[in-house]
mmCIF file of C-alpha atoms in Angstrom:
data_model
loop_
_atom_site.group_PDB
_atom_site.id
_atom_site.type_symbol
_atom_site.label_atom_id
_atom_site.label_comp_id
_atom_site.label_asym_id
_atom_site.label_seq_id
_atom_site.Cartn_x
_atom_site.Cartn_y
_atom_site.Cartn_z
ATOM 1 C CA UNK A 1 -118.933 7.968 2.105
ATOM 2 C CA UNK A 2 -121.402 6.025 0.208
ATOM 3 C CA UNK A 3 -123.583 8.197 -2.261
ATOM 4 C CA UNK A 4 -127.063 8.689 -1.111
ATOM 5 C CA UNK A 5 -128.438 10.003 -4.391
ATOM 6 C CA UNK A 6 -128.335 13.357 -5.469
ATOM 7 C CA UNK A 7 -131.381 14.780 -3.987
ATOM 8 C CA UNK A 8 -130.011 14.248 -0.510
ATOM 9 C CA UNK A 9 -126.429 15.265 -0.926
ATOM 10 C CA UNK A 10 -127.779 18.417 -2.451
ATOM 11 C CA UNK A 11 -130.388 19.439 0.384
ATOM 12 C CA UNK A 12 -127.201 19.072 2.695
ATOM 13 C CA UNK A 13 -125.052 21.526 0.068
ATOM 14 C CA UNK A 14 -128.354 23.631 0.110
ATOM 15 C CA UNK A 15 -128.415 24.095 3.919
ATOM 16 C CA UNK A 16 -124.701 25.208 3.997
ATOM 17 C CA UNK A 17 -124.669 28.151 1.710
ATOM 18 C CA UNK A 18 -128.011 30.018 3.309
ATOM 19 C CA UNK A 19 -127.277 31.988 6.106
ATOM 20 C CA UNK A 20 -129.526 29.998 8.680
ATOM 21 C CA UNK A 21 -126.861 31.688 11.349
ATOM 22 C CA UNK A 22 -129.589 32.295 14.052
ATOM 23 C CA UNK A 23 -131.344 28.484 13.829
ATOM 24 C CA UNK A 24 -130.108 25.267 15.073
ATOM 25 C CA UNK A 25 -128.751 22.073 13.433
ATOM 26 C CA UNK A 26 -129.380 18.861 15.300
ATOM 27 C CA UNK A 27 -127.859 15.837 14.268
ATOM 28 C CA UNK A 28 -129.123 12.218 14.820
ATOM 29 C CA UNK A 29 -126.442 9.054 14.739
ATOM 30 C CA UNK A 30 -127.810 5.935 13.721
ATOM 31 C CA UNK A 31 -126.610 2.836 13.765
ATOM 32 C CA UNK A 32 -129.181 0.125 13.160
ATOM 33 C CA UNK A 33 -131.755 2.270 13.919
ATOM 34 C CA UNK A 34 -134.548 1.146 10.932
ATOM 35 C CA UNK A 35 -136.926 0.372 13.601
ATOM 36 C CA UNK A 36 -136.906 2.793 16.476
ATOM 37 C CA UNK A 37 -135.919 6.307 14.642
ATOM 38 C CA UNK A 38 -138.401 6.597 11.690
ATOM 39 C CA UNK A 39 -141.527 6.087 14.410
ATOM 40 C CA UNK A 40 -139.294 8.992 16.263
ATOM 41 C CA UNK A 41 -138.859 10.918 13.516
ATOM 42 C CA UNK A 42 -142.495 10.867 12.723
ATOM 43 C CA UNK A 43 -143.391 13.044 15.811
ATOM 44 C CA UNK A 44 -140.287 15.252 15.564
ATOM 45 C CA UNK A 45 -141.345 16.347 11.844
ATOM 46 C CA UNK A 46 -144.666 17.102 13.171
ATOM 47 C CA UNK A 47 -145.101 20.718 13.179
ATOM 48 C CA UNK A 48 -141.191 21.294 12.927
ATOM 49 C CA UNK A 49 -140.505 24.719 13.908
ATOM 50 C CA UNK A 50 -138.463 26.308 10.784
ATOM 51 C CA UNK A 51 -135.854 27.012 12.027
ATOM 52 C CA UNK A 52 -134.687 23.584 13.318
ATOM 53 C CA UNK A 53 -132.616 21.071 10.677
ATOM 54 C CA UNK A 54 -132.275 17.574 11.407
ATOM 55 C CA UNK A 55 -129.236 15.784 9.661
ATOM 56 C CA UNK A 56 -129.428 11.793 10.211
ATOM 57 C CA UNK A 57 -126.069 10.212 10.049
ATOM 58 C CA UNK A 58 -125.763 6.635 9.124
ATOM 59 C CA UNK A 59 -122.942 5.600 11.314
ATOM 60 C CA UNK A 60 -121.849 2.557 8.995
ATOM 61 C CA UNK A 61 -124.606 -0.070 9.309
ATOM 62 C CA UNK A 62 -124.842 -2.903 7.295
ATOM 63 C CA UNK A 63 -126.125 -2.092 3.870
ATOM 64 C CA UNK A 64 -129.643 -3.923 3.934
ATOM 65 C CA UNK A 65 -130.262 -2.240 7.248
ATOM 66 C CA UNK A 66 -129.478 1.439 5.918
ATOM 67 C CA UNK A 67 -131.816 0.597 2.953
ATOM 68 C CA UNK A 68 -134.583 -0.338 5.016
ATOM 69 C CA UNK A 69 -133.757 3.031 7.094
ATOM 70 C CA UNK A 70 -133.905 5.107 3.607
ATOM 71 C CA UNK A 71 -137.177 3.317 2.504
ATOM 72 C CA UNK A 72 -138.681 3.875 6.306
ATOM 73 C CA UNK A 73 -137.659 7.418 6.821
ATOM 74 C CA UNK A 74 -138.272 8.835 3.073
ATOM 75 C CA UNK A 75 -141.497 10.167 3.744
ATOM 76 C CA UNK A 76 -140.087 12.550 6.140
ATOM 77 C CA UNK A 77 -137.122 13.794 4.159
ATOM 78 C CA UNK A 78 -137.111 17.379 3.024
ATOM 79 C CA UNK A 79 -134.576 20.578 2.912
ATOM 80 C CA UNK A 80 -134.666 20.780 6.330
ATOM 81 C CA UNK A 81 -134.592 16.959 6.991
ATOM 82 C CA UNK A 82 -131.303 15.106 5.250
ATOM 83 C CA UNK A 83 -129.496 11.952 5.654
ATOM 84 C CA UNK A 84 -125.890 11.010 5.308
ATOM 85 C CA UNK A 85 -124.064 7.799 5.742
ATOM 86 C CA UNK A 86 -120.494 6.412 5.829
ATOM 87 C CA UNK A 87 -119.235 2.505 5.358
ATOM 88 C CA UNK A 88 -117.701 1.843 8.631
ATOM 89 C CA UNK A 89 -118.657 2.155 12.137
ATOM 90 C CA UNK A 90 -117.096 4.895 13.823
ATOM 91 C CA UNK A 91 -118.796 5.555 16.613
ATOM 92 C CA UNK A 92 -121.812 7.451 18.582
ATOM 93 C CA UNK A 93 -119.143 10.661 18.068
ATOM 94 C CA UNK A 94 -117.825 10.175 15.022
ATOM 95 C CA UNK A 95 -121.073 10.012 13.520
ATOM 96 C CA UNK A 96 -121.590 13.531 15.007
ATOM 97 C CA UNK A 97 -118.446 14.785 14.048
ATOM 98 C CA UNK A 98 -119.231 14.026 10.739
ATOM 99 C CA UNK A 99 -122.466 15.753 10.390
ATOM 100 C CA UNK A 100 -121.603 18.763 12.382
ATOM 101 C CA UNK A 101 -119.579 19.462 9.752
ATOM 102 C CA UNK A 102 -122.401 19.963 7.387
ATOM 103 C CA UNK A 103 -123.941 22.221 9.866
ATOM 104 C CA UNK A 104 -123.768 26.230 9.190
ATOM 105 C CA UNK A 105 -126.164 27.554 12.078
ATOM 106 C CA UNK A 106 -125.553 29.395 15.373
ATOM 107 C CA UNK A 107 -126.135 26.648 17.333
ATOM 108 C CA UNK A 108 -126.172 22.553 16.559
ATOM 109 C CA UNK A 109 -126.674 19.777 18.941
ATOM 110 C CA UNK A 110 -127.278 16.200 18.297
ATOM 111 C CA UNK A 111 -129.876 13.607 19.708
ATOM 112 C CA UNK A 112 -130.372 10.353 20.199
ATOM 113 C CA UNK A 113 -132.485 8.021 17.702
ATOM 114 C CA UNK A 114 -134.037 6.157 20.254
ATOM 115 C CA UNK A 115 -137.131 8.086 20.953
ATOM 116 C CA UNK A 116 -136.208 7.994 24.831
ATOM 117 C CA UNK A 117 -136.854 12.075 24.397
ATOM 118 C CA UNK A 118 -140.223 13.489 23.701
ATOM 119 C CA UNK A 119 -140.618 15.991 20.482
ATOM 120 C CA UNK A 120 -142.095 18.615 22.460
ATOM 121 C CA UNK A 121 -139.043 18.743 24.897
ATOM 122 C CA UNK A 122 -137.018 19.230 21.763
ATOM 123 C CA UNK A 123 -138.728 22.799 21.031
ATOM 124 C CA UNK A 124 -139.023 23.415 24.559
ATOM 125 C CA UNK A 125 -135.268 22.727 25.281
ATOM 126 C CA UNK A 126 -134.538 25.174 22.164
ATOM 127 C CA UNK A 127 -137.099 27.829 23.053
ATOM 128 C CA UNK A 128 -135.106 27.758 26.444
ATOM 129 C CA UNK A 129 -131.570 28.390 24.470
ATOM 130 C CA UNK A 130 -133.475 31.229 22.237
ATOM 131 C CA UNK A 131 -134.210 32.774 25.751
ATOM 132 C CA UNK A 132 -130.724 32.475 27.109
ATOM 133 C CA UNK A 133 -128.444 33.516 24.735
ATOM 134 C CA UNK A 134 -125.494 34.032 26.799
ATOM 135 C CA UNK A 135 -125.819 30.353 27.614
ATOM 136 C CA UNK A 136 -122.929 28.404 25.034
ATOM 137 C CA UNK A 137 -123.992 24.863 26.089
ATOM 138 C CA UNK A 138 -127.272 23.585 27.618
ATOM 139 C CA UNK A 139 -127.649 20.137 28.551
ATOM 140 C CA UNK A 140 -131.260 17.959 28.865
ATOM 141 C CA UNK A 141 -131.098 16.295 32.128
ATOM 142 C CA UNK A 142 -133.111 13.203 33.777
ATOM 143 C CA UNK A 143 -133.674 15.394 36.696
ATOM 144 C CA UNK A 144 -136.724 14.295 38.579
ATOM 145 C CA UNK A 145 -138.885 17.109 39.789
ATOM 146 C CA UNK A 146 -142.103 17.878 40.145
ATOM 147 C CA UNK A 147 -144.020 18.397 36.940
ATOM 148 C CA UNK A 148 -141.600 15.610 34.909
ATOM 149 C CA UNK A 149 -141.962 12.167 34.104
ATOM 150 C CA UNK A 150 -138.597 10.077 34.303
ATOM 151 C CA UNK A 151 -139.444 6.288 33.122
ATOM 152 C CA UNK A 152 -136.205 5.173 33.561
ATOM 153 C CA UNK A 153 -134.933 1.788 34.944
ATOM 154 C CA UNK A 154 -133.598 1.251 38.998
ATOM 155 C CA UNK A 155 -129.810 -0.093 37.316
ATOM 156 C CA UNK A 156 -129.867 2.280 34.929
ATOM 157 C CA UNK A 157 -130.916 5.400 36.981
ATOM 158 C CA UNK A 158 -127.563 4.020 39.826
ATOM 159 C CA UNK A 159 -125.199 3.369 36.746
ATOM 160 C CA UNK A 160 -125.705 6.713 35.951
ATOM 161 C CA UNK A 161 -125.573 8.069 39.610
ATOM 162 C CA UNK A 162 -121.835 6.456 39.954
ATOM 163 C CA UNK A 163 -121.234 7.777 36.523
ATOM 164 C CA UNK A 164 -121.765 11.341 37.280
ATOM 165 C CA UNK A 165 -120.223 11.136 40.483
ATOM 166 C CA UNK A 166 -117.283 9.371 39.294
ATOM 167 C CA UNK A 167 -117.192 12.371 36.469
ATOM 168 C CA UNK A 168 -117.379 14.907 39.372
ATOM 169 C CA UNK A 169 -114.894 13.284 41.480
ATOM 170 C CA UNK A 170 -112.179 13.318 38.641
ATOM 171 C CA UNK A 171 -113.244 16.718 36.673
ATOM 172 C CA UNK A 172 -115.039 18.783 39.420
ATOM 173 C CA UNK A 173 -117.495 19.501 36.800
ATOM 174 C CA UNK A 174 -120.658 19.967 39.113
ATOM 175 C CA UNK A 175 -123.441 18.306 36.298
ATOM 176 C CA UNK A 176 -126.161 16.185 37.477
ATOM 177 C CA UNK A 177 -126.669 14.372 34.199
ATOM 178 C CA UNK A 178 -123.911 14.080 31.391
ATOM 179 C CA UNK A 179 -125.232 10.980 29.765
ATOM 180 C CA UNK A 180 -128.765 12.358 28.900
ATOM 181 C CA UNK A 181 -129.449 12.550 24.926
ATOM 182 C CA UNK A 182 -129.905 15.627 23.615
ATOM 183 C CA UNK A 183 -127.693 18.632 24.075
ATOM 184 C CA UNK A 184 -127.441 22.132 22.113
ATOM 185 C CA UNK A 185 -124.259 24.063 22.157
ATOM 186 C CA UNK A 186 -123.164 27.253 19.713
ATOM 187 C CA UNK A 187 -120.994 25.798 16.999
ATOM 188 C CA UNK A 188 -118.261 28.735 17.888
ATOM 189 C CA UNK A 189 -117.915 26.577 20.861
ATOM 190 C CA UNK A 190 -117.333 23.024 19.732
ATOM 191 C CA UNK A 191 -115.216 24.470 16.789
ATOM 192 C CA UNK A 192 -112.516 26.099 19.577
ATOM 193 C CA UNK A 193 -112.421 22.899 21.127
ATOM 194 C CA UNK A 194 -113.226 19.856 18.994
ATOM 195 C CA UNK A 195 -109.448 19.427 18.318
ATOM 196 C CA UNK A 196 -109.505 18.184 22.058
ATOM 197 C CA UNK A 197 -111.835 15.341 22.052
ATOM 198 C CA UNK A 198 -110.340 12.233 21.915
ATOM 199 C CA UNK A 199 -113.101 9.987 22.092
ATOM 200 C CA UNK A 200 -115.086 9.049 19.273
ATOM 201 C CA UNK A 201 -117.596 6.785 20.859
ATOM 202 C CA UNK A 202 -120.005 7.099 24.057
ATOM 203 C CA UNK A 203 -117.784 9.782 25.912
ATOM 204 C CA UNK A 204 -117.736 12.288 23.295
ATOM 205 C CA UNK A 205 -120.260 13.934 24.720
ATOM 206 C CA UNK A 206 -119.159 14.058 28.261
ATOM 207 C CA UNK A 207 -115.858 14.936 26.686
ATOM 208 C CA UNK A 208 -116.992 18.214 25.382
ATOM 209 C CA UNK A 209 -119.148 18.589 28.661
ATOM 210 C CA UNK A 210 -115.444 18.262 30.355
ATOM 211 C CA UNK A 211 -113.600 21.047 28.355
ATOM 212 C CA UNK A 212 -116.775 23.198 27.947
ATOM 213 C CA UNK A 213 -116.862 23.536 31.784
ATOM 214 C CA UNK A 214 -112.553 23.939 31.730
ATOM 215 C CA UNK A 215 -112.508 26.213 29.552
ATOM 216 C CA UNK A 216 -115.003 28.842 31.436
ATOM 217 C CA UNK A 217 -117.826 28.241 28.227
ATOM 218 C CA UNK A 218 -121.508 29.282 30.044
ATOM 219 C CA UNK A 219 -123.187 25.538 30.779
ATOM 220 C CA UNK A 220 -126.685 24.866 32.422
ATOM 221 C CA UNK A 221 -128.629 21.722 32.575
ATOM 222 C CA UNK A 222 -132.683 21.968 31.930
ATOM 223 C CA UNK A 223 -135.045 19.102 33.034
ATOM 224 C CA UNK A 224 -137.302 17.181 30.844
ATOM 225 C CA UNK A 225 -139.459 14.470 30.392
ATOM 226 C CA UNK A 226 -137.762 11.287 29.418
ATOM 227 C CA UNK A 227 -139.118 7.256 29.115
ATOM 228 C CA UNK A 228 -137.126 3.957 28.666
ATOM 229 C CA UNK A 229 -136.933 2.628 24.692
ATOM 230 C CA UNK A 230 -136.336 -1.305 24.336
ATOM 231 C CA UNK A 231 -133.439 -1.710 21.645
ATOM 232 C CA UNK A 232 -130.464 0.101 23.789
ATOM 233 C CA UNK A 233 -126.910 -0.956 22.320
ATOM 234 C CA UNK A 234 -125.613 0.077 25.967
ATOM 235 C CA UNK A 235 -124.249 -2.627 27.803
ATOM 236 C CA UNK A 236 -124.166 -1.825 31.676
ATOM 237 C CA UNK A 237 -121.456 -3.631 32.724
ATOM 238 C CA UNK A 238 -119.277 -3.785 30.398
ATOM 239 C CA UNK A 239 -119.366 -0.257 28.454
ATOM 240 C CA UNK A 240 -119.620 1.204 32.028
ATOM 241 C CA UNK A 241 -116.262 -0.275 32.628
ATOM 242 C CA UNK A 242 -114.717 0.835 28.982
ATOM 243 C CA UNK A 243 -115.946 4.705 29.774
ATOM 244 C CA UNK A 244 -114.724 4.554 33.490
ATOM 245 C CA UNK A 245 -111.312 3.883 32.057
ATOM 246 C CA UNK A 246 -112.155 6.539 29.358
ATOM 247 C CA UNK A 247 -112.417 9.010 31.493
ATOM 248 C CA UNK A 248 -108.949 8.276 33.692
ATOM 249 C CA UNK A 249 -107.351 8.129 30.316
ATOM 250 C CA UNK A 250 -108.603 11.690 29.186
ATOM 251 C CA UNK A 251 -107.876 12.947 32.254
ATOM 252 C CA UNK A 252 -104.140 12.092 31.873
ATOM 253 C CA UNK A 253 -104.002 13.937 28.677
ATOM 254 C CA UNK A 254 -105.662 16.883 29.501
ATOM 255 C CA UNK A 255 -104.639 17.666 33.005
#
């Protein structure tokens, strides 16, 4: 891990020895992100409720784009606002792998950097958890119904449809949306199972969707509000085709 200075490393030290046990930990992977995420992370630092901690992760970008990030996204960094980085890629997961284990609250989640989710829909999706505690893992979802505002692409909205359905057809996990950005889970949860996931990339998520559901863990998916950023890495074909194949392969291995 490349040293960030000793101002940063320490907030993250800082954050694990309180007892924030009742707040939530959200982590943010990054990877080339010195354009879309500090514009993001302007709104989500805006009236922060205290009890939410962002941790950025770096997820191995070239050096002179992680020290445009750092100059960009100073402004906004404070005890409850940290950023980590590592020298080589390892992935959408990885990356929150790595900063979950920096987290030492009831619940964590992680988010995209993209902007694609509105800050208010953030606190709204937590003030949901606070309210339904018995919940272990709650899931933002594209869902569109009246009230909410889905900018989203026509091949990106069917991609996802044979996604899910491909998802449902193999796990019989009855989601609507695994893909969607932001999800908040109780870190009792992902520590029983994070010795399961396997994939380290774009699945991870839907992997610990997968053995959440399994494993009888308390899942419900909440609509929000949700808009199209230019910049996705995603490539429709082809990473559609690498997490098809993903999913067959983790299927063998855990079934």
């Amino acid at each position: 891990m490349a040293k960030l200075g000793k101002r940063k490393i320490k907030m993250i030290k800082k954050s694990k020895k309180s007892s924030q046990n009742s707040g939530l930990t959200i982590v943010i992977p990054s990877f080339k992100e010195a354009e879309r995420l500090p514009l993001f992370l302007s709104t989500l630092t805006k009236n922060m409720p205290n009890d939410i901690s962002y941790i950025i992760v770096d997820d191995g970008s070239p050096i002179d784009d992680f020290n445009l990030l750092c100059e960009r996204v100073k402004p906004f960094l404070n005890p409850n606002v940290s950023l980590l980085r590592y020298d080589i890629n390892r992935g959408k997961g990885g990356a929150i792998e790595f900063g979950l284990e920096h987290a030492n609250t009831e619940y964590v989640g992680f988010l995209d950097a993209d902007g694609s989710i509105p800050h208010y829909e953030v606190i709204n999706l937590w003030e949901y958890t606070k309210s339904n505690l018995h919940l272990d893992l709650i899931l933002s979802s594209r869902i569109k119904l009246l009230g909410k505002q889905i900018d989203r692409s026509i091949k990106r909205h069917i991609s996802g449809r044979i996604f899910v359905t491909y998802l449902n057809f193999l796990f019989n996990v009855p989601v609507y949306d695994s893909q969607c950005g932001f999800k908040i889970f109780k870190l009792s949860l992902y520590n029983s199972i994070k010795s399961k996931i396997i994939n380290k990339r774009w699945l991870w998520d839907t992997e610990l969707l997968i053995l959440s559901y399994l494993n009888g863990f308390k899942c419900a998916e909440v609509a929000i509000d949700w808009k199209d950023v230019q910049g996705s890495k995603i490539n429709l074909i082809s990473d559609a085709i690498k997490m098809a194949f993903g999913l067959w392969d983790f299927k063998k291995k855990i079934l």
